[in-house]
Short mmCIF file of C-alpha atoms and ligand atoms in Angstrom, two decimals:
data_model
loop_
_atom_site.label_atom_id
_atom_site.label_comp_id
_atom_site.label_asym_id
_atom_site.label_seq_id
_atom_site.Cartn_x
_atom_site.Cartn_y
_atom_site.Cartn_z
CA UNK A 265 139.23 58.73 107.15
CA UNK A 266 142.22 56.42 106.86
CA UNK A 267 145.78 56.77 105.65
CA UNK A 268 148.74 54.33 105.51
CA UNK A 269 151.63 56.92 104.11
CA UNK A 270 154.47 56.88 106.65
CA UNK A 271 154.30 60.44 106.31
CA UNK A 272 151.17 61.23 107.19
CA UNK A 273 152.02 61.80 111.39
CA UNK A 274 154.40 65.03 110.13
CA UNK A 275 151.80 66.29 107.47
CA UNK A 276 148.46 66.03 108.99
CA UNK A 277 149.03 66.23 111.93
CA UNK A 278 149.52 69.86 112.09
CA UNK A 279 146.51 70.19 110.04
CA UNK A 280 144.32 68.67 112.24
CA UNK A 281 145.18 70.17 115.47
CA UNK A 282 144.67 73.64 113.33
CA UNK A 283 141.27 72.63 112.65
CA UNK A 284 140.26 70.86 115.73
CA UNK A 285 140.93 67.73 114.52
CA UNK A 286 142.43 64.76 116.04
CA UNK A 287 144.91 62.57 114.23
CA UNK A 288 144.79 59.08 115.87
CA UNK A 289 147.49 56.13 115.18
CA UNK A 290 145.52 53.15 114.51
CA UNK A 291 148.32 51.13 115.56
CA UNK A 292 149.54 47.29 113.82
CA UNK A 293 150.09 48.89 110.36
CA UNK A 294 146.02 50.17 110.32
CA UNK A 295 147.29 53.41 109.62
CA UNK A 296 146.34 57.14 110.65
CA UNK A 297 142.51 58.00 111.82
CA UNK A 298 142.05 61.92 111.63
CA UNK A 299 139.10 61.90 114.11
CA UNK A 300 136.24 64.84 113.45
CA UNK A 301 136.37 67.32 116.26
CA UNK A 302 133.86 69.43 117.41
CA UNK A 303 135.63 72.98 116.89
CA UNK A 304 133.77 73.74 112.99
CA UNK A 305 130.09 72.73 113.97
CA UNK A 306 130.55 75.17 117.69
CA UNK A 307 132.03 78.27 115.26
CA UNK A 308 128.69 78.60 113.85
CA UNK A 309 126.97 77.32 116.41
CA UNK A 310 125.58 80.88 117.35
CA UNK A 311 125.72 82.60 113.93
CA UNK A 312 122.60 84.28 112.96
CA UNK A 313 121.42 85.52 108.55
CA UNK A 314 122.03 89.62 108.34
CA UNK A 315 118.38 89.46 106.68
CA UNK A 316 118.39 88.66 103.24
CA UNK A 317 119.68 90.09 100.40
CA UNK A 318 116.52 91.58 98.60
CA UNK A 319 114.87 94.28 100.17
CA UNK A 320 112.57 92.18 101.96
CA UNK A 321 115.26 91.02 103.54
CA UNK A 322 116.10 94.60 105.38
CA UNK A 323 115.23 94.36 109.02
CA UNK A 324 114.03 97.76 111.30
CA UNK A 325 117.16 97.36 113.58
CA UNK A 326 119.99 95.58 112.38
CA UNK A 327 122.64 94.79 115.23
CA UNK A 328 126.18 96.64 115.23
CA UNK A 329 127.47 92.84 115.55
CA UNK A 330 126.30 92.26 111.85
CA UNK A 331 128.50 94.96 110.75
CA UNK A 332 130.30 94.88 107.63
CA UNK A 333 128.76 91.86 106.61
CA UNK A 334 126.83 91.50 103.50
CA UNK A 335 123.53 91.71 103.78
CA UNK A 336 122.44 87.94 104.37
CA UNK A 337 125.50 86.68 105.20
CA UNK A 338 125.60 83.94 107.70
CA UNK A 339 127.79 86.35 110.24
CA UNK A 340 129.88 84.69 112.62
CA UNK A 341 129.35 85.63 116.29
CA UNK A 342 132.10 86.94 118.06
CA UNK A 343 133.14 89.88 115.44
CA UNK A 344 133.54 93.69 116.67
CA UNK A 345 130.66 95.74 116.75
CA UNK A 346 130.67 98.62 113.94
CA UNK A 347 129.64 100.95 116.82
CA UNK A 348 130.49 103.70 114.16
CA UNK A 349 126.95 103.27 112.38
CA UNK A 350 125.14 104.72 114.91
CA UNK A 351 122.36 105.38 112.11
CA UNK A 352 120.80 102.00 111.91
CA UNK A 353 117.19 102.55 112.72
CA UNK A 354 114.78 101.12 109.26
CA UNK A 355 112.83 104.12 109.85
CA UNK A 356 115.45 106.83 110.40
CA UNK A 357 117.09 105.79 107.10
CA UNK A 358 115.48 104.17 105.08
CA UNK A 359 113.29 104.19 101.81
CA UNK A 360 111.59 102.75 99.56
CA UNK A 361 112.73 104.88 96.71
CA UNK A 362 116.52 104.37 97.69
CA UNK A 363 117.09 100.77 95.06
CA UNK A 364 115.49 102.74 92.04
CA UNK A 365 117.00 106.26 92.63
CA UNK A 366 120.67 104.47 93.45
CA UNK A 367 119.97 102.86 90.16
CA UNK A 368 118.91 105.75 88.11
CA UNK A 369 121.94 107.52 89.54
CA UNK A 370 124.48 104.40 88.72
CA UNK A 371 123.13 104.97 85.10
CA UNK A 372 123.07 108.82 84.98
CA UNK A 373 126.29 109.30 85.49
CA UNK A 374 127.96 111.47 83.06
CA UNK A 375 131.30 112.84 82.44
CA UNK A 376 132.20 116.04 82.65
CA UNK A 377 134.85 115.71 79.66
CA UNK A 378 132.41 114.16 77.09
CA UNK A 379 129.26 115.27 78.14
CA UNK A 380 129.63 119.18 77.90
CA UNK A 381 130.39 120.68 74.33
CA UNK A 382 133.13 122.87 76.05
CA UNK A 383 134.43 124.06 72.22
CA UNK A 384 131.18 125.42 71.79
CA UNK A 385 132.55 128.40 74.25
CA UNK A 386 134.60 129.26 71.48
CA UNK A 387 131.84 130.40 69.18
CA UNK A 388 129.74 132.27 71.99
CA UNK A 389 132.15 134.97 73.48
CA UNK A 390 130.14 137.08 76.01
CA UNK A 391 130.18 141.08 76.65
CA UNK A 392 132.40 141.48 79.60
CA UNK A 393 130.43 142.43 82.58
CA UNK A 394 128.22 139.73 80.98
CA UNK A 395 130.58 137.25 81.00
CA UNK A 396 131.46 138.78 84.79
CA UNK A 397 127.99 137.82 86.65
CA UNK A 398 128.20 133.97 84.39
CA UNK A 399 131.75 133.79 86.58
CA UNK A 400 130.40 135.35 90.11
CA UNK A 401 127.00 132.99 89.51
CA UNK A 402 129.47 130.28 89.54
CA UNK A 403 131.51 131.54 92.17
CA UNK A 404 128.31 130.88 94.30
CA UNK A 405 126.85 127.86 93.17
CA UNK A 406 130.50 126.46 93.94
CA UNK A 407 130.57 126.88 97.40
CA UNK A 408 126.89 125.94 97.67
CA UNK A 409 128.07 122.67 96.07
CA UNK A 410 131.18 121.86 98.02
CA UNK A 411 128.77 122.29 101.67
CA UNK A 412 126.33 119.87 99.54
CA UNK A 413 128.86 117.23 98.96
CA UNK A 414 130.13 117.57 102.50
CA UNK A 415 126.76 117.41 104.52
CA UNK A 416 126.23 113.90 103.02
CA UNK A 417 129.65 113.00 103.43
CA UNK A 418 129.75 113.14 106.89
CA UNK A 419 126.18 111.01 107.39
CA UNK A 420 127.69 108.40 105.28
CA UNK A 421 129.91 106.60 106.85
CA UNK A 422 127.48 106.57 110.08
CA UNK A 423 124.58 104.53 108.37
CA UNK A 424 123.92 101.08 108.81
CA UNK A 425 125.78 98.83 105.97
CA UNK A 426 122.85 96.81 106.20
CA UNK A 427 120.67 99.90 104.23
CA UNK A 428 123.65 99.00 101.35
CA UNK A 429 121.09 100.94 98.50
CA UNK A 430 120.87 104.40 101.42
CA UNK A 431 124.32 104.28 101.34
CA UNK A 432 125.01 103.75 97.77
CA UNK A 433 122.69 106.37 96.96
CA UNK A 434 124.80 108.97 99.08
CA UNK A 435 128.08 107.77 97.42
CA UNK A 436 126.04 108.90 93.76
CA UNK A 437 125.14 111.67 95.47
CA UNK A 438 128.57 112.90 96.69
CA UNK A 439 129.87 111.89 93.75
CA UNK A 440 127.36 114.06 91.78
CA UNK A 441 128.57 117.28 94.31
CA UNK A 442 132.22 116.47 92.67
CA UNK A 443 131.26 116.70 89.25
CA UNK A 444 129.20 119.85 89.75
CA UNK A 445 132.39 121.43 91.60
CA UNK A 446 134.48 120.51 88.54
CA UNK A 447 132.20 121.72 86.48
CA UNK A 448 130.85 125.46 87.53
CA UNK A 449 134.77 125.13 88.41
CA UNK A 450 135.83 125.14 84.54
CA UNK A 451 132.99 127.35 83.50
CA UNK A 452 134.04 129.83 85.94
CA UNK A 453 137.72 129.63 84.66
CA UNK A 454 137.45 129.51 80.98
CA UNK A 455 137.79 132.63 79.98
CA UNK A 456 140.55 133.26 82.42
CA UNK A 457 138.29 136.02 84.51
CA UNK A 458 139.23 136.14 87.89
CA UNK A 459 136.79 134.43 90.53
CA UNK A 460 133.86 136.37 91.94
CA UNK A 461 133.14 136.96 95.33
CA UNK A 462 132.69 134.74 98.64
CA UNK A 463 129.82 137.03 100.72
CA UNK A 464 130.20 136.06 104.65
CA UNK A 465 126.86 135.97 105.28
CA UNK A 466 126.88 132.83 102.04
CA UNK A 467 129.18 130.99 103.91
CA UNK A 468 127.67 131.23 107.42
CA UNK A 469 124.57 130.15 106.15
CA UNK A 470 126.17 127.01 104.43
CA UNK A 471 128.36 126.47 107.91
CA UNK A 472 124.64 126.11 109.78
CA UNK A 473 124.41 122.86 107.63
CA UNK A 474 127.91 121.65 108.10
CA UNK A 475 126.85 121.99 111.77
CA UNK A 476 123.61 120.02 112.23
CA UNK A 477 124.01 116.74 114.24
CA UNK A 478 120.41 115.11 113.35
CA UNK A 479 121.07 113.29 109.84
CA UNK A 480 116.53 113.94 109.17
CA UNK A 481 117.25 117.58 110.15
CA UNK A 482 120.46 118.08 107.83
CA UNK A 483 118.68 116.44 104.99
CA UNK A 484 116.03 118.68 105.33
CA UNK A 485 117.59 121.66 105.82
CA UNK A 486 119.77 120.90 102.79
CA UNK A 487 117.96 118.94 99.97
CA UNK A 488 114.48 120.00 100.80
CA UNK A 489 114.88 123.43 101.14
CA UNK A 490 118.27 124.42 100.03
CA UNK A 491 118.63 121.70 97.06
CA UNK A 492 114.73 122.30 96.46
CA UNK A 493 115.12 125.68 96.17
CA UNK A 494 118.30 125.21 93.93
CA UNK A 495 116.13 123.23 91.48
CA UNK A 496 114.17 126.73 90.28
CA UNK A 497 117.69 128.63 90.81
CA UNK A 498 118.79 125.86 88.16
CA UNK A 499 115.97 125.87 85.89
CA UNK A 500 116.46 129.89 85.89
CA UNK A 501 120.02 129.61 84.96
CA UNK A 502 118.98 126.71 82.23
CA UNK A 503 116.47 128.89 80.59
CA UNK A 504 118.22 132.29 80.66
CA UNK A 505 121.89 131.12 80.54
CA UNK A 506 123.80 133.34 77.93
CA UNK A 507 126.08 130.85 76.13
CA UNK A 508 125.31 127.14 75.18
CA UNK A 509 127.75 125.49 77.46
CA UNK A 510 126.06 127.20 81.26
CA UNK A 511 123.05 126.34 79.78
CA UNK A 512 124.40 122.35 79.58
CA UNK A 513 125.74 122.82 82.87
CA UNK A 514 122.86 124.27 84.48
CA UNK A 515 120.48 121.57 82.38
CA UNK A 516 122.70 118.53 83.31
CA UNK A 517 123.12 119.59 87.39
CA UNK A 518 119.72 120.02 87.94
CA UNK A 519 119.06 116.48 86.61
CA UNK A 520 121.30 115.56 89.43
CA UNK A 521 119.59 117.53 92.23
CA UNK A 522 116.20 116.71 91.22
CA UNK A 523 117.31 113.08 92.30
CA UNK A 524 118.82 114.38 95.57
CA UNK A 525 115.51 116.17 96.55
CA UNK A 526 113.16 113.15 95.53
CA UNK A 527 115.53 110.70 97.95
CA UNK A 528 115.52 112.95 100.51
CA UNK A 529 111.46 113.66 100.00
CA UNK A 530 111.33 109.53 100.43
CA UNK A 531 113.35 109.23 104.00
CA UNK A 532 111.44 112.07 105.43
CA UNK A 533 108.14 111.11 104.12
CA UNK A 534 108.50 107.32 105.32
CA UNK A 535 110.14 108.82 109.20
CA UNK A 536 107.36 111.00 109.38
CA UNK A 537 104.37 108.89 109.00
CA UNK A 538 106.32 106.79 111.36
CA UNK A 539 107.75 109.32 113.69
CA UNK A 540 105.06 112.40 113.27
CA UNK A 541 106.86 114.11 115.86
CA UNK A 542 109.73 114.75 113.65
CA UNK A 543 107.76 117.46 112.22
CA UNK A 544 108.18 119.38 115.18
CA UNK A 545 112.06 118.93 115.07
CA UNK A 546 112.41 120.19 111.60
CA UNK A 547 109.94 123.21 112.40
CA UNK A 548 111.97 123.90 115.39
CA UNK A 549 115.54 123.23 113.61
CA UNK A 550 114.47 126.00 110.28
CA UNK A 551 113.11 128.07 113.31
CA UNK A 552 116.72 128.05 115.08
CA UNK A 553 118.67 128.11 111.77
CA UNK A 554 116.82 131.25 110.68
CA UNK A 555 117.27 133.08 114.17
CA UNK A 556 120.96 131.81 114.21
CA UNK A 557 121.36 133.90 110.74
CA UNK A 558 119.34 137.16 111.22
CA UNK A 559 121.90 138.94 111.68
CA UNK A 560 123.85 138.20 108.30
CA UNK A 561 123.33 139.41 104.98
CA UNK A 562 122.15 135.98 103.15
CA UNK A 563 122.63 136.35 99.59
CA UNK A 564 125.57 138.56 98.64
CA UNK A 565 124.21 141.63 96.00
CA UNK A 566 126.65 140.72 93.76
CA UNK A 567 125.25 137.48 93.22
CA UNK A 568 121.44 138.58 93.23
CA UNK A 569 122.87 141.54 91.01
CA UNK A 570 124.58 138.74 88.81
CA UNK A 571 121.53 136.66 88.15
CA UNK A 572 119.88 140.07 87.17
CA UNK A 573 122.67 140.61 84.58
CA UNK A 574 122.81 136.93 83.12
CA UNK A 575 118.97 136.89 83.19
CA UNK A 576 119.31 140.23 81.33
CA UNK A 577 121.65 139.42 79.07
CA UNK A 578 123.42 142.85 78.27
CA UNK A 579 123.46 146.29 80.38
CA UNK A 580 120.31 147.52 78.09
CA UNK A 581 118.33 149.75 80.26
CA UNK A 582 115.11 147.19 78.88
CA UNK A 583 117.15 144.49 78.79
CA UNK A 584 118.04 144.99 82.96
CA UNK A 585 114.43 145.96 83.75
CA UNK A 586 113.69 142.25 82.26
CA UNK A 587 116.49 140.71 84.26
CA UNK A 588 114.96 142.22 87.12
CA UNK A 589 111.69 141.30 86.45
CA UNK A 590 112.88 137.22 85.96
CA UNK A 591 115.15 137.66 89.11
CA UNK A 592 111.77 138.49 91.62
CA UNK A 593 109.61 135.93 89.32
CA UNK A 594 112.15 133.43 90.74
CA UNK A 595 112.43 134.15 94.08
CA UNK A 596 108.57 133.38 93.78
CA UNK A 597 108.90 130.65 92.34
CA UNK A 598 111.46 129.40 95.03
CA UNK A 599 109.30 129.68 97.29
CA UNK A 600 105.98 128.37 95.75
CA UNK A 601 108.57 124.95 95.33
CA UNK A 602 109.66 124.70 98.95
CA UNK A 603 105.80 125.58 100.25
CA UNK A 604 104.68 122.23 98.07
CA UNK A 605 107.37 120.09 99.49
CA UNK A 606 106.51 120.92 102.47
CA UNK A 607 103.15 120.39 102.12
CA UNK A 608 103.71 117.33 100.86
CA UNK A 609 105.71 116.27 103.42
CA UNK A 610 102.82 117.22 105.95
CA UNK A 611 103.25 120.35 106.51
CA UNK A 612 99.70 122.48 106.64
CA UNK A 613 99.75 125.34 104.10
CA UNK A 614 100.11 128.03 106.99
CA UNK A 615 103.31 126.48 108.47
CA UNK A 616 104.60 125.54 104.93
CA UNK A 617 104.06 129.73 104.45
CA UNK A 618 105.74 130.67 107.15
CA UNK A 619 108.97 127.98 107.30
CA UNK A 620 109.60 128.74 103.70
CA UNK A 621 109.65 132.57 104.61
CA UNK A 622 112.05 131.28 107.44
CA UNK A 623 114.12 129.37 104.83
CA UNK A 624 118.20 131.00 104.35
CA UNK A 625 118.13 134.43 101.53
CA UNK A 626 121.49 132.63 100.54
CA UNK A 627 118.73 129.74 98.76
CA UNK A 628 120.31 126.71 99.78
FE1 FE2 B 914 125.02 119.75 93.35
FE1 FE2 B 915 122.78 117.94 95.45
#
């Protein structure tokens, strides 16, 4: 490249040395030569493709140095390592299921505001005590919701940006947690009833989760069993719920969940037939969890009591026996669900028996 403007020495000359360039004078009024250095072509002399972008571009061990980068980016070498993802095995993490379930959750997102007939609490004002076990069913599911956003939460940030559709799947599924906070939240509040109770032996059991290291073991513990068992708790409260807007709730959250237990059905399913000693882990892990509990209470009576009562439906002596009778019909039922997940997860029908005895009286 040649120039003749006088100015040219002051201008581009800074410019070039920036890039690597070298401005030469040409000397006897031939101008300025900005000579091609070398400095561009070595940058990316040792850069390497993250994959691709598609899915078939998704490699079984991506490198911390890849990092932030998009998935088939052309990454530079020389960047810091994201030593934070320490989750960045294929099999660990991944599935197949996570593009189609991240997009059914991007689309099933619905808001809280518009998509819950809240005036229709107006029109359906409960007995009481009725209204009393709707507010302490709440209380629970609450607290069982704010240990299922956090459990996820804390995986997150820890897989591999290279599984992008894993992790945008979580951030659905966190966000999903938030919504159903809000919204037992509001139900539990609306008819300006103070809160029900917090049982110890609720909490401890949700702490266990909180506590697991081993992302497969916390997602097992939580949305195979616990979230798997929530879907019949759900389904319960959908079907018996005594006003229109629990039953919306109850209807709309268990949409929600069902997605939650079918991604985390996909990652185990895919680690296992890779990893079939995993199976031992999680055996060992619902084993440990159950032992670590014995000595609490599980389920607080006044929330078994309160699914009686809003199964029930009034304090009629028939009405209670029938409450009673759907409350044990569901615990059944609970546990029929967990035995075929585990089943299907590999589980033989003895030790799918016997872990889903061992699974947490609190349900998640
Ligand atoms: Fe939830
Ligand atoms: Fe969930």
């Amino acid at each position: 490249m040649v120039g003749r403007d006088p100015h040219l020495d002051v201008h581009l000359g800074p410019w070039a040395r920036a890039r690597g360039h070298q401005l030469i004078d040409g000397g006897a009024g031939e101008g300025w030569v900005v000579s091609r250095g070398q400095a561009g072509d070595r940058r990316w002399a040792g850069a390497v493709r993250a994959g691709s972008p598609t899915v078939d571009g998704i490699v079984a061990s991506p490198p911390a140095t890849w990092g932030l980068a998009a998935r088939g980016a052309l990454v530079e070498e020389g960047g810091p390592a994201l030593a934070s993802a320490d989750l960045d095995g294929r099999v660990q993490v991944w599935t197949e299921l996570a593009p189609k379930l991240y997009a059914q959750a991007a689309a099933g997102q619905w808001d809280p505001a518009k998509a819950i007939d809240w005036a229709a609490l107006e029109g359906a004002v409960l007995p009481d005590d009725v209204e009393a076990a709707v507010v302490q069913v709440m209380t629970y599911l609450i607290e069982n919701e704010q240990a299922a956003l956090m459990v996820p939460a804390r995986f997150l940030a820890r897989i591999h940006p290279h599984f992008r559709e894993v992790v945008q799947f979580l951030a659905t599924q966190i966000a999903d947690e938030a919504r159903h906070v809000e919204v037992f939240t509001r139900r539990a509040t609306s008819r300006g009833q103070p809160l029900g109770v917090s049982g110890a032996g609720g909490r401890a059991s949700l702490q266990t989760l909180l506590q697991e290291p081993d992302w497969a073991t916390a997602s097992f513990l939580l949305s195979v069993l616990g979230e798997g068992t929530f879907l019949s708790l759900l389904a319960f409260i959908e079907r018996f719920a005594p006003d229109p807007v629990t039953r919306q709730i109850a209807h709309l959250v268990l949409q929600d969940e069902a997605r939650h237990v079918a991604f985390a059905m996909g990652h185990l399913r895919e680690h296992l037939s890779a990893e079939p000693l995993l199976r031992d882990r999680l055996r060992a892990a619902t084993e440990r969890r159950h032992d670590a509990l014995a000595t609490t209470a599980g389920l607080s009576p006044a929330v078994h009591d309160s699914l009686v009562v809003l199964a029930a439906g009034s304090w009629a002596p028939a009405d209670i026996a029938a409450g009673w009778r759907r409350t044990q019909d569901l615990v059944a039922e609970m546990d029929e669900g967990r035995r075929r997940r585990l089943v299907r997860l590999g589980f033989s029908d003895t030790e799918a028996e016997s872990l889903s005895e061992l699974h947490t009286r609190n349900f998640m």
